[in-house]
Coordinates of C-alpha atoms in Angstrom, one line a residue:
X1 CA -14.2 -8.2 17.1
X2 CA -17.6 -8.3 15.4
X3 CA -17.8 -4.4 15.5
X4 CA -14.3 -4.1 14.0
X5 CA -15.1 -6.5 11.2
X6 CA -18.3 -4.6 10.5
X7 CA -16.4 -1.3 10.4
X8 CA -13.7 -2.8 8.2
X9 CA -16.3 -4.0 5.7
X10 CA -17.9 -0.6 5.8
X11 CA -14.5 1.0 5.0
X12 CA -13.9 -1.4 2.1
X13 CA -17.4 -0.6 0.8
X14 CA -16.8 3.1 1.2
X15 CA -13.6 2.9 -0.8
X16 CA -15.3 0.9 -3.5
X17 CA -18.3 3.2 -3.8
X18 CA -16.3 6.4 -3.6
X19 CA -13.8 5.2 -6.2
X20 CA -16.6 4.1 -8.5
X21 CA -18.4 7.5 -8.2
X22 CA -15.2 9.3 -9.1
X23 CA -14.5 7.0 -12.0
X24 CA -18.0 7.7 -13.3
X25 CA -17.3 11.4 -13.1
X26 CA -13.9 11.8 -14.5
X27 CA -12.9 8.6 -16.3
X28 CA -15.9 6.8 -17.7
X29 CA -17.4 10.1 -18.8
X30 CA -14.6 10.4 -21.3
X31 CA -15.6 7.3 -23.2
X32 CA -18.7 6.3 -25.2
X33 CA -20.9 4.1 -23.1
X34 CA -21.8 1.9 -26.1
X35 CA -18.5 1.6 -28.1
X36 CA -16.0 2.3 -25.3
X37 CA -14.2 4.7 -27.7
X38 CA -12.6 7.9 -26.4
X39 CA -14.8 10.9 -26.9
X40 CA -13.0 13.6 -29.0
X41 CA -16.1 15.6 -29.9
X42 CA -16.8 18.4 -27.5
X43 CA -20.5 18.1 -27.7
X44 CA -20.4 14.3 -27.0
X45 CA -18.0 14.8 -24.1
X46 CA -20.2 17.6 -22.7
X47 CA -23.3 15.4 -22.9
X48 CA -21.4 12.6 -21.1
X49 CA -20.3 15.0 -18.4
X50 CA -23.9 16.2 -17.9
X51 CA -25.1 12.6 -17.7
X52 CA -22.4 11.8 -15.0
X53 CA -23.2 15.0 -13.0
X54 CA -26.9 14.1 -13.0
X55 CA -26.1 11.0 -11.0
X56 CA -24.0 12.8 -8.4
X57 CA -26.1 14.5 -5.6
X58 CA -23.3 16.7 -4.3
X59 CA -23.5 18.9 -7.4
X60 CA -27.1 19.9 -6.7
X61 CA -26.2 23.1 -5.0
X62 CA -24.0 24.5 -7.8
X63 CA -24.8 25.6 -11.3
X64 CA -24.5 23.3 -14.2
X65 CA -21.8 25.4 -15.7
X66 CA -19.7 25.2 -12.5
X67 CA -20.2 21.5 -12.2
X68 CA -19.1 20.9 -15.8
X69 CA -16.0 23.0 -15.1
X70 CA -15.1 21.0 -12.0
X71 CA -15.5 17.6 -13.9
X72 CA -13.5 18.9 -16.9
X73 CA -10.6 19.9 -14.7
X74 CA -10.7 16.5 -13.0
X75 CA -10.7 14.7 -16.4
X76 CA -7.6 16.7 -17.5
X77 CA -5.8 15.9 -14.2
X78 CA -6.5 12.2 -14.6
X79 CA -5.2 12.2 -18.2
X80 CA -2.0 14.0 -17.2
X81 CA -1.5 11.5 -14.3
X82 CA -1.9 8.5 -16.6
X83 CA 0.4 10.0 -19.2
X84 CA 3.1 10.6 -16.5
X85 CA 2.9 7.4 -14.5
X86 CA 1.4 4.9 -17.0
X87 CA -1.5 3.9 -14.8
X88 CA -4.7 5.4 -13.3
X89 CA -4.9 6.7 -9.7
X90 CA -5.6 4.1 -7.0
X91 CA -9.0 3.4 -5.7
X92 CA -8.3 4.8 -2.2
X93 CA -7.0 8.0 -3.7
X94 CA -10.1 8.4 -5.8
X95 CA -12.3 7.5 -2.9
X96 CA -10.5 10.0 -0.6
X97 CA -11.0 12.8 -3.1
X98 CA -14.7 11.9 -3.4
X99 CA -15.2 12.0 0.3
X100 CA -13.4 15.3 0.6
X101 CA -15.4 16.9 -2.2
X102 CA -18.7 15.6 -0.6
X103 CA -17.7 16.9 2.8
X104 CA -17.0 20.4 1.3
X105 CA -20.1 20.5 -0.9
X106 CA -22.5 19.4 1.9
X107 CA -21.0 21.3 4.9
X108 CA -23.7 22.7 7.2
X109 CA -23.7 24.4 10.5
X110 CA -25.9 23.3 13.4
X111 CA -29.5 23.7 12.5
X112 CA -32.6 24.3 14.6
X113 CA -34.1 21.1 13.4
X114 CA -31.2 19.2 15.1
X115 CA -29.4 18.0 12.0
X116 CA -25.7 17.3 12.5
X117 CA -22.7 18.2 10.5
X118 CA -21.7 21.3 12.3
X119 CA -18.5 22.8 11.1
X120 CA -15.6 23.4 13.6
X121 CA -15.9 27.1 12.8
X122 CA -19.5 28.0 12.6
X123 CA -18.6 31.4 10.9
X124 CA -17.2 29.5 7.9
X125 CA -20.6 28.0 7.3
X126 CA -22.2 31.4 7.4
X127 CA -19.7 32.8 4.9
X128 CA -20.2 29.9 2.6
X129 CA -24.0 29.5 2.8
X130 CA -24.8 32.4 0.5
X131 CA -25.0 31.8 -3.3
X132 CA -21.7 33.5 -3.8
X133 CA -20.2 31.4 -1.0
X134 CA -21.4 28.1 -2.6
X135 CA -19.7 29.1 -5.9
X136 CA -16.4 29.9 -4.1
X137 CA -16.6 26.6 -2.3
X138 CA -17.3 24.8 -5.7
X139 CA -14.2 26.3 -7.2
X140 CA -12.1 25.0 -4.3
X141 CA -13.8 21.6 -4.7
X142 CA -12.6 21.6 -8.3
X143 CA -9.0 21.7 -7.1
X144 CA -9.2 18.7 -4.7
X145 CA -8.4 15.8 -7.2
X146 CA -5.9 17.8 -9.3
X147 CA -4.0 18.9 -6.2
X148 CA -4.0 15.3 -4.9
X149 CA -2.7 13.9 -8.2
X150 CA 0.1 16.6 -8.3
X151 CA 1.2 15.8 -4.7
X152 CA 4.3 13.7 -5.3
X153 CA 4.6 12.2 -1.8
X154 CA 1.2 10.5 -2.2
X155 CA 2.8 7.6 -4.1
X156 CA 4.1 6.4 -0.7
X157 CA 0.8 7.2 1.1
X158 CA -2.4 5.3 1.7
X159 CA -5.4 7.7 1.3
X160 CA -8.4 7.2 3.5
X161 CA -12.0 8.4 2.9
X162 CA -11.8 10.8 5.8
X163 CA -14.6 11.6 8.2
X164 CA -14.7 15.0 9.8
X165 CA -14.1 13.9 13.3
X166 CA -12.1 10.7 13.3
X167 CA -11.3 7.7 11.3
X168 CA -10.5 4.1 12.1
X169 CA -7.7 2.3 10.3
X170 CA -7.5 -1.5 10.3
X171 CA -5.0 -4.3 10.2
X172 CA -6.3 -7.8 9.4
X173 CA -4.4 -10.9 10.6
X174 CA -5.0 -14.3 9.0
X175 CA -4.5 -17.1 11.5
X176 CA -4.8 -20.9 11.5
X177 CA -8.1 -22.0 13.0
X178 CA -7.0 -25.7 13.6
X179 CA -4.1 -27.7 14.9
X180 CA -3.1 -29.3 11.7
X181 CA 0.0 -30.1 9.7
X182 CA 2.9 -27.9 10.5
X183 CA 0.8 -25.3 12.4
X184 CA -0.8 -24.8 15.8
X185 CA -4.1 -23.1 16.0
X186 CA -3.7 -19.3 16.1
X187 CA -0.5 -19.1 14.1
X188 CA -0.4 -16.0 11.8
X189 CA 0.0 -16.8 8.2
X190 CA 0.9 -14.5 5.3
X191 CA 2.7 -14.6 1.9
X192 CA 6.0 -15.5 3.6
X193 CA 4.5 -18.5 5.5
X194 CA 5.9 -21.9 4.5
X195 CA 4.4 -25.1 5.8
X196 CA 1.8 -27.9 5.3
X197 CA -1.7 -26.7 6.1
X198 CA -4.2 -26.7 3.3
X199 CA -2.5 -29.5 1.4
X200 CA -3.8 -33.0 2.4
X201 CA -0.6 -34.5 1.0
X202 CA 1.8 -34.3 3.9
X203 CA 5.4 -35.5 4.5
X204 CA 7.1 -35.9 7.8
X205 CA 10.4 -37.1 9.1
X206 CA 10.4 -40.1 11.5
X207 CA 11.0 -39.0 15.1
X208 CA 14.6 -39.2 16.3
X209 CA 13.9 -42.4 18.4
X210 CA 12.7 -44.2 15.3
X211 CA 15.6 -43.2 12.9
X212 CA 18.1 -45.9 12.0
X213 CA 21.1 -46.3 14.3
X214 CA 22.8 -49.3 12.8
X215 CA 21.1 -51.8 15.2
X216 CA 17.3 -51.2 14.9
X217 CA 15.4 -53.4 12.5
X218 CA 12.0 -51.9 13.2
X219 CA 11.0 -48.3 12.7
X220 CA 7.5 -47.0 13.4
X221 CA 5.7 -43.8 12.3
X222 CA 2.5 -43.2 14.4
X223 CA 0.4 -40.2 13.4
X224 CA -1.2 -40.1 16.9
X225 CA 2.1 -39.6 18.8
X226 CA 4.7 -38.4 16.3
X227 CA 3.2 -35.2 15.0
X228 CA 4.0 -31.9 16.7
X229 CA 0.6 -30.2 16.7
X230 CA -1.9 -33.1 16.7
X231 CA -2.3 -36.0 19.2
X232 CA -5.0 -38.1 17.5
X233 CA -5.0 -40.7 14.8
X234 CA -5.0 -39.3 11.2
X235 CA -6.3 -41.7 8.6
X236 CA -4.4 -42.2 5.4
X237 CA -5.9 -42.3 1.9
X238 CA -5.2 -45.6 0.2
X239 CA -2.5 -45.5 -2.6
X240 CA -1.1 -42.3 -1.1
X241 CA 1.5 -43.6 1.3
X242 CA 5.3 -43.5 0.4
X243 CA 8.5 -44.2 2.3
X244 CA 11.6 -42.1 1.6
X245 CA 15.1 -43.2 2.6
X246 CA 17.7 -40.4 2.4
X247 CA 15.1 -38.3 0.5
X248 CA 14.6 -40.9 -2.2
X249 CA 11.3 -42.7 -2.6
X250 CA 11.8 -46.5 -2.1
X251 CA 8.3 -47.8 -1.6
X252 CA 4.7 -46.8 -2.2
X253 CA 1.4 -48.5 -1.6
X254 CA 0.2 -47.4 -5.0
X255 CA 2.3 -50.3 -6.4
X256 CA 0.2 -52.7 -4.3
X257 CA -3.1 -51.1 -5.1
X258 CA -3.4 -49.6 -1.7
X259 CA -3.0 -52.8 0.3
X260 CA -1.6 -52.8 3.8
X261 CA 1.8 -54.1 2.6
X262 CA 4.3 -52.1 0.5
X263 CA 7.8 -53.2 -0.4
X264 CA 11.0 -51.6 -1.8
X265 CA 14.7 -51.8 -1.9
X266 CA 17.6 -49.7 -0.6
X267 CA 21.2 -50.5 -1.4
X268 CA 20.2 -54.1 -2.3
X269 CA 18.3 -54.5 1.0
X270 CA 14.6 -55.3 1.0
X271 CA 12.4 -52.8 2.9
X272 CA 9.0 -54.1 4.1
X273 CA 6.3 -51.8 5.3
X274 CA 3.1 -52.6 7.2
X275 CA 0.4 -49.9 6.9
X276 CA -2.7 -49.2 9.0
X277 CA -4.5 -46.7 6.9
X278 CA -7.3 -46.2 9.4
X279 CA -5.1 -45.4 12.3
X280 CA -2.4 -43.6 10.4
X281 CA 0.5 -45.9 11.3
X282 CA 3.4 -47.4 9.3
X283 CA 5.9 -50.0 10.5
X284 CA 9.1 -50.3 8.5
X285 CA 11.1 -53.6 8.8
X286 CA 14.3 -53.8 6.7
X287 CA 15.8 -57.3 6.2
X288 CA 18.9 -55.9 8.1
X289 CA 19.6 -52.9 10.2
X290 CA 20.0 -49.6 8.3
X291 CA 23.2 -47.8 8.9
X292 CA 23.4 -44.9 11.4
X293 CA 22.8 -41.5 9.7
X294 CA 20.2 -42.9 7.3
X295 CA 17.1 -40.6 7.3
X296 CA 13.5 -41.9 7.0
X297 CA 10.5 -39.8 5.8
X298 CA 6.9 -40.8 5.4
X299 CA 4.4 -39.2 3.0
X300 CA 0.7 -39.7 2.9
X301 CA -2.6 -38.0 2.1
X302 CA -5.0 -37.2 4.9
X303 CA -8.3 -39.1 4.3
X304 CA -10.8 -36.3 4.7
X305 CA -13.6 -38.4 3.3
X306 CA -13.3 -40.5 6.5
X307 CA -12.5 -37.5 8.7
X308 CA -14.0 -34.3 7.2
X309 CA -13.6 -32.6 10.5
X310 CA -9.8 -32.6 9.9
X311 CA -10.2 -30.0 7.1
X312 CA -8.3 -27.0 8.4
X313 CA -9.8 -23.6 8.8
X314 CA -8.7 -20.0 8.5
X315 CA -9.7 -17.4 11.1
X316 CA -9.3 -13.6 10.9
X317 CA -8.2 -11.4 13.7
X318 CA -8.6 -7.6 13.4
X319 CA -7.0 -4.7 15.1
X320 CA -7.7 -1.1 14.6
X321 CA -6.4 2.4 15.6
X322 CA -8.3 5.6 15.7
X323 CA -6.8 8.6 14.0
X324 CA -7.9 12.2 14.3
X325 CA -7.5 15.0 11.8
X326 CA -5.4 18.1 12.7
X327 CA -6.0 21.7 11.8
X328 CA -3.9 23.7 9.3
X329 CA -4.6 27.4 9.0
X330 CA -3.0 30.5 7.6
X331 CA -4.2 34.0 7.3
X332 CA -3.4 37.2 5.4
X333 CA -4.8 40.7 5.6
X334 CA -4.4 44.1 4.0
X335 CA -6.0 47.5 4.3
X336 CA -8.4 48.5 1.6
X337 CA -6.1 51.4 0.8
X338 CA -3.3 49.0 0.0
X339 CA -5.6 46.9 -2.1
X340 CA -6.7 49.9 -4.2
X341 CA -3.1 51.2 -4.5
X342 CA -1.9 47.8 -5.8
X343 CA -4.7 47.7 -8.3
X344 CA -4.2 51.3 -9.4
X345 CA -0.4 51.5 -9.4
X346 CA 0.6 48.0 -10.4
X347 CA -2.5 46.4 -11.9
X348 CA -2.4 43.7 -9.3
X349 CA -5.3 42.2 -7.4
X350 CA -3.8 42.0 -3.9
X351 CA -6.6 39.7 -2.6
X352 CA -6.1 37.2 -5.4
X353 CA -2.3 37.4 -4.8
X354 CA -2.8 36.7 -1.1
X355 CA -5.1 33.8 -1.7
X356 CA -2.7 32.3 -4.2
X357 CA 0.3 32.6 -1.8
X358 CA -1.7 31.1 1.1
X359 CA -2.9 28.2 -1.0
X360 CA 0.6 27.5 -2.3
X361 CA 2.2 27.8 1.1
X362 CA -0.4 25.4 2.7
X363 CA 0.0 22.8 -0.2
X364 CA 3.8 23.0 -0.2
X365 CA 4.1 22.6 3.6
X366 CA 1.6 19.7 3.5
X367 CA 3.7 17.8 0.9
X368 CA 7.0 18.5 2.7
X369 CA 5.4 17.5 6.1
X370 CA 4.6 14.1 4.7
X371 CA 8.2 13.7 3.6
X372 CA 9.6 15.1 6.9
X373 CA 7.5 12.5 8.8
X374 CA 8.7 9.6 6.6
X375 CA 12.3 10.7 6.9
X376 CA 12.0 11.0 10.7
X377 CA 10.4 7.5 11.0
X378 CA 13.1 5.8 8.9
X379 CA 15.8 4.3 11.1
X380 CA 17.3 1.6 8.8
X381 CA 20.0 2.8 6.5
X382 CA 23.2 1.8 4.7
X383 CA 25.8 3.5 2.5
X384 CA 26.8 3.1 -1.1
X385 CA 30.2 4.3 -2.2
X386 CA 30.2 6.0 -5.6
X387 CA 34.0 6.8 -5.6
X388 CA 35.6 6.4 -9.0
X389 CA 39.3 6.2 -9.4
X390 CA 41.0 8.4 -12.0
X391 CA 40.3 7.1 -15.5
X392 CA 37.4 4.9 -14.6
X393 CA 33.7 5.4 -15.6
X394 CA 31.5 5.6 -12.6
X395 CA 28.6 4.1 -14.5
X396 CA 30.4 0.8 -14.0
X397 CA 28.9 1.0 -10.5
X398 CA 25.4 0.8 -11.9
X399 CA 25.1 -2.9 -11.6
X400 CA 26.3 -2.8 -8.0
X401 CA 23.8 0.0 -7.4
X402 CA 21.0 -2.1 -8.9
X403 CA 22.1 -5.0 -6.6
X404 CA 22.1 -2.8 -3.5
X405 CA 18.6 -1.5 -4.3
X406 CA 17.3 -5.0 -5.0
X407 CA 18.6 -6.0 -1.6
X408 CA 16.9 -3.0 0.0
X409 CA 13.7 -4.1 -1.7
X410 CA 14.1 -7.5 -0.2
X411 CA 14.6 -6.0 3.3
X412 CA 11.5 -3.9 3.0
X413 CA 9.6 -7.0 1.9
X414 CA 10.9 -9.0 4.8
X415 CA 9.9 -6.3 7.3
X416 CA 6.5 -5.5 5.9
X417 CA 5.6 -9.0 4.6
X418 CA 3.5 -7.3 2.0
X419 CA 5.6 -5.4 -0.5
X420 CA 9.1 -4.6 -1.6
X421 CA 10.5 -1.3 -2.7
X422 CA 8.3 0.7 -5.2
X423 CA 10.0 4.1 -5.3
X424 CA 12.7 6.5 -4.1
X425 CA 12.7 10.0 -2.8
X426 CA 16.1 11.2 -3.8
X427 CA 18.0 14.3 -2.8
X428 CA 19.2 16.6 -5.5
X429 CA 22.7 15.1 -5.6
X430 CA 21.5 11.6 -5.6
X431 CA 18.9 12.4 -8.3
X432 CA 21.6 13.9 -10.5
X433 CA 23.6 10.7 -10.2
X434 CA 20.6 8.5 -11.1
X435 CA 19.7 10.7 -14.1
X436 CA 23.2 10.5 -15.4
X437 CA 22.8 6.7 -15.9
X438 CA 20.7 7.6 -18.9
X439 CA 18.3 5.3 -20.8
X440 CA 17.4 2.5 -20.5
X441 CA 18.6 2.5 -16.9
X442 CA 16.9 5.8 -16.0
X443 CA 14.0 7.0 -18.1
X444 CA 12.7 10.6 -17.5
X445 CA 9.1 11.4 -18.3
X446 CA 8.3 13.3 -21.6
X447 CA 9.0 17.0 -21.4
X448 CA 10.7 16.6 -18.0
X449 CA 11.6 19.9 -16.4
X450 CA 13.5 20.2 -13.1
X451 CA 11.6 22.1 -10.4
X452 CA 12.5 23.6 -7.0
X453 CA 9.8 21.3 -5.4
X454 CA 9.3 17.6 -4.9
X455 CA 8.5 16.2 -8.3
X456 CA 8.6 13.0 -10.4
X457 CA 11.9 12.7 -12.2
X458 CA 11.6 9.3 -13.9
X459 CA 11.9 5.5 -13.5
X460 CA 15.0 3.7 -12.4
X461 CA 16.0 0.3 -13.8
X462 CA 12.5 0.0 -15.3
X463 CA 11.1 -0.7 -11.8
X464 CA 11.2 2.1 -9.3
X465 CA 9.7 5.6 -9.5
X466 CA 12.2 8.4 -8.5
X467 CA 11.0 11.7 -7.0
X468 CA 13.5 14.5 -6.8
X469 CA 13.4 16.3 -3.4
X470 CA 15.3 19.6 -3.3
X471 CA 14.3 19.9 0.4
X472 CA 13.9 17.7 3.4
X473 CA 16.0 14.7 2.1
X474 CA 19.8 15.1 2.4
X475 CA 21.3 15.9 -1.0
X476 CA 23.0 12.5 -1.4
X477 CA 20.3 10.5 0.4
X478 CA 17.8 8.1 -1.2
X479 CA 14.7 7.4 0.9
X480 CA 13.4 4.1 -0.4
X481 CA 9.8 3.2 0.2
X482 CA 7.3 0.4 -0.4
X483 CA 3.7 0.7 -1.3
X484 CA 1.4 -2.4 -1.5
X485 CA -1.7 -3.0 -3.6
X486 CA -4.1 -3.0 -0.6
X487 CA -5.4 0.3 0.7
X488 CA -3.6 -0.3 4.1
X489 CA -0.2 -1.4 2.8
X490 CA 1.8 1.8 3.1
X491 CA 4.0 3.5 5.6
X492 CA 2.0 6.8 5.8
X493 CA -1.7 7.6 6.2
X494 CA -3.2 10.8 4.8
X495 CA -6.6 12.3 3.9
X496 CA -8.5 15.5 3.9
X497 CA -11.5 15.7 6.3
X498 CA -12.1 19.3 5.0
X499 CA -9.9 20.5 2.2
X500 CA -8.4 23.9 2.3
X501 CA -11.4 26.3 2.5
X502 CA -11.2 30.1 2.3
X503 CA -12.9 32.2 4.9
X504 CA -13.4 35.9 4.2
X505 CA -13.8 38.1 7.3
X506 CA -16.0 41.1 7.3
X507 CA -14.2 44.5 6.9
X508 CA -14.4 46.4 10.2
X509 CA -13.8 50.0 11.1
X510 CA -10.1 49.5 10.8
X511 CA -10.7 49.0 7.0
X512 CA -8.7 45.8 7.0
X513 CA -9.7 43.0 4.7
X514 CA -8.7 39.6 6.2
X515 CA -8.8 36.1 4.8
X516 CA -8.1 32.7 6.5
X517 CA -7.4 29.5 4.7
X518 CA -8.4 26.5 6.8
X519 CA -8.2 22.8 6.4
X520 CA -8.7 19.7 8.5
X521 CA -6.4 16.9 7.5
X522 CA -5.0 13.5 8.5
X523 CA -1.3 12.8 8.1
X524 CA 0.9 10.5 10.2
X525 CA 3.0 7.4 10.0
X526 CA 0.9 4.3 9.7
X527 CA 0.1 3.1 13.2
X528 CA 0.8 -0.5 12.4
X529 CA 4.6 -0.6 11.9
X530 CA 4.6 2.1 9.2
X531 CA 8.3 2.7 9.7
X532 CA 9.0 -0.8 8.1
X533 CA 8.0 0.6 4.7
X534 CA 11.1 2.9 4.6
X535 CA 14.8 2.4 4.1
X536 CA 17.5 5.0 3.6
X537 CA 20.6 4.6 1.3
X538 CA 23.3 7.3 1.6
X539 CA 25.6 7.9 -1.3
X540 CA 29.2 8.6 -0.3
X541 CA 32.2 9.5 -2.3
X542 CA 35.3 8.2 -0.4
X543 CA 38.5 6.7 -1.6
X544 CA 38.9 3.2 -0.2
X545 CA 41.5 2.9 2.5
X546 CA 44.6 1.0 1.4
X547 CA 45.1 -2.3 3.2
X548 CA 48.0 -2.3 5.6
X549 CA 51.1 -4.1 4.3

């Protein structure tokens, strides 16, 4: 447990430090450190970038010009992200990008002096250790954050600052550390937990044997025997004791200045109460028997001045799972004759064309793989009928649709106990229907253009992001997802141990030029009930079946 807690704290610290380093590079460097104003002057912005770069060791191996280019690109990507979504990237995304960049910029093969950090493919290190290789690597590093911010599926993903070999992901459980109030020691508590624990003011129903039955004239509440989770005397604070009959307060010791006697009336009947504050005991004696079905409650404040040991405690349990990254690789080759022919006849650089296609293929498959996994893990679903009778406007259904999605959000919240619905991955047909609602029910981003790829389409009902998915998701499906504020509150875990890195093979006697694009990445459903963060709504268009006569 101690090791897990230490590792968890290290993870939190890594996220904080990595996110802060990235903010220094690509956010704070856009503002004047004295006035906080946005820098519009190129010279001032350039000076701010140079100042930020000087504090970042991973740029030591590249030229100043290259480093400035990397940071400028990241600044632009962050501005576009904020313009589209209305908020800055999350801390864990920024920290993950920083860890990936650091891994790429400091990759080393095994050295004779015994230093660690050997790459999985030693030959990649050799090809990237030359001055030219370092510059190639730096250009790839410059794409890390922009590519992450452009990956639509990451809104449903928790990003982890990834290690090269494995990473540990944690779940923290809060549990009661004491038998107190409504809880036994070891009970898990979260936002949905309801009960008396931290409050010293407590209210309890008299046990069944002490409730009125039409004949009893004495009713006793004893804190030592009548409470479910404690079997010892609980002292009462003076002036805090009240008696309730049928949920209405009828007597309190505040009216008698905290004395051992309190008196009240109920339906013209005098109710006398004898209080033993030290032992936590109250004896109720009405002048005549209370009718059967009458309900008695007692309220008091625990005297923690007398018994400070009764102050309840919170314990933390921690569980963890180890994740390992998986390899993604794609290669392309061409003869040098073909390369010269393409350049001479068509003015095309075949090598650049191959690199572009490999990079796009790897990135596209990565985004769709996230969505495929989410769709595969989602088992809860329901349907919503959009059928419209002749002459009716289908938009009359929008309030019902809003109600259905609000209910879905509640179901996600109940399952995860951390967050409700935050967004939707919608198939093309479903996305078209949502767009047709128009403003203010559906608001598309400025200069929106439909793409044949997963992309942000707008905000629905002012609450939920909608991403159009031409692939993976059924055309009339809506895959709803939740994403909490904590770095672990998501249904999917992703991160790059080594971002896509190009490896150029030597040209042999066959005169074939080969290139391999290789990455080491994490990507899987969150090991702690990640499927609970997803819920599918299928849109159907079916005429209702007429009821039998």
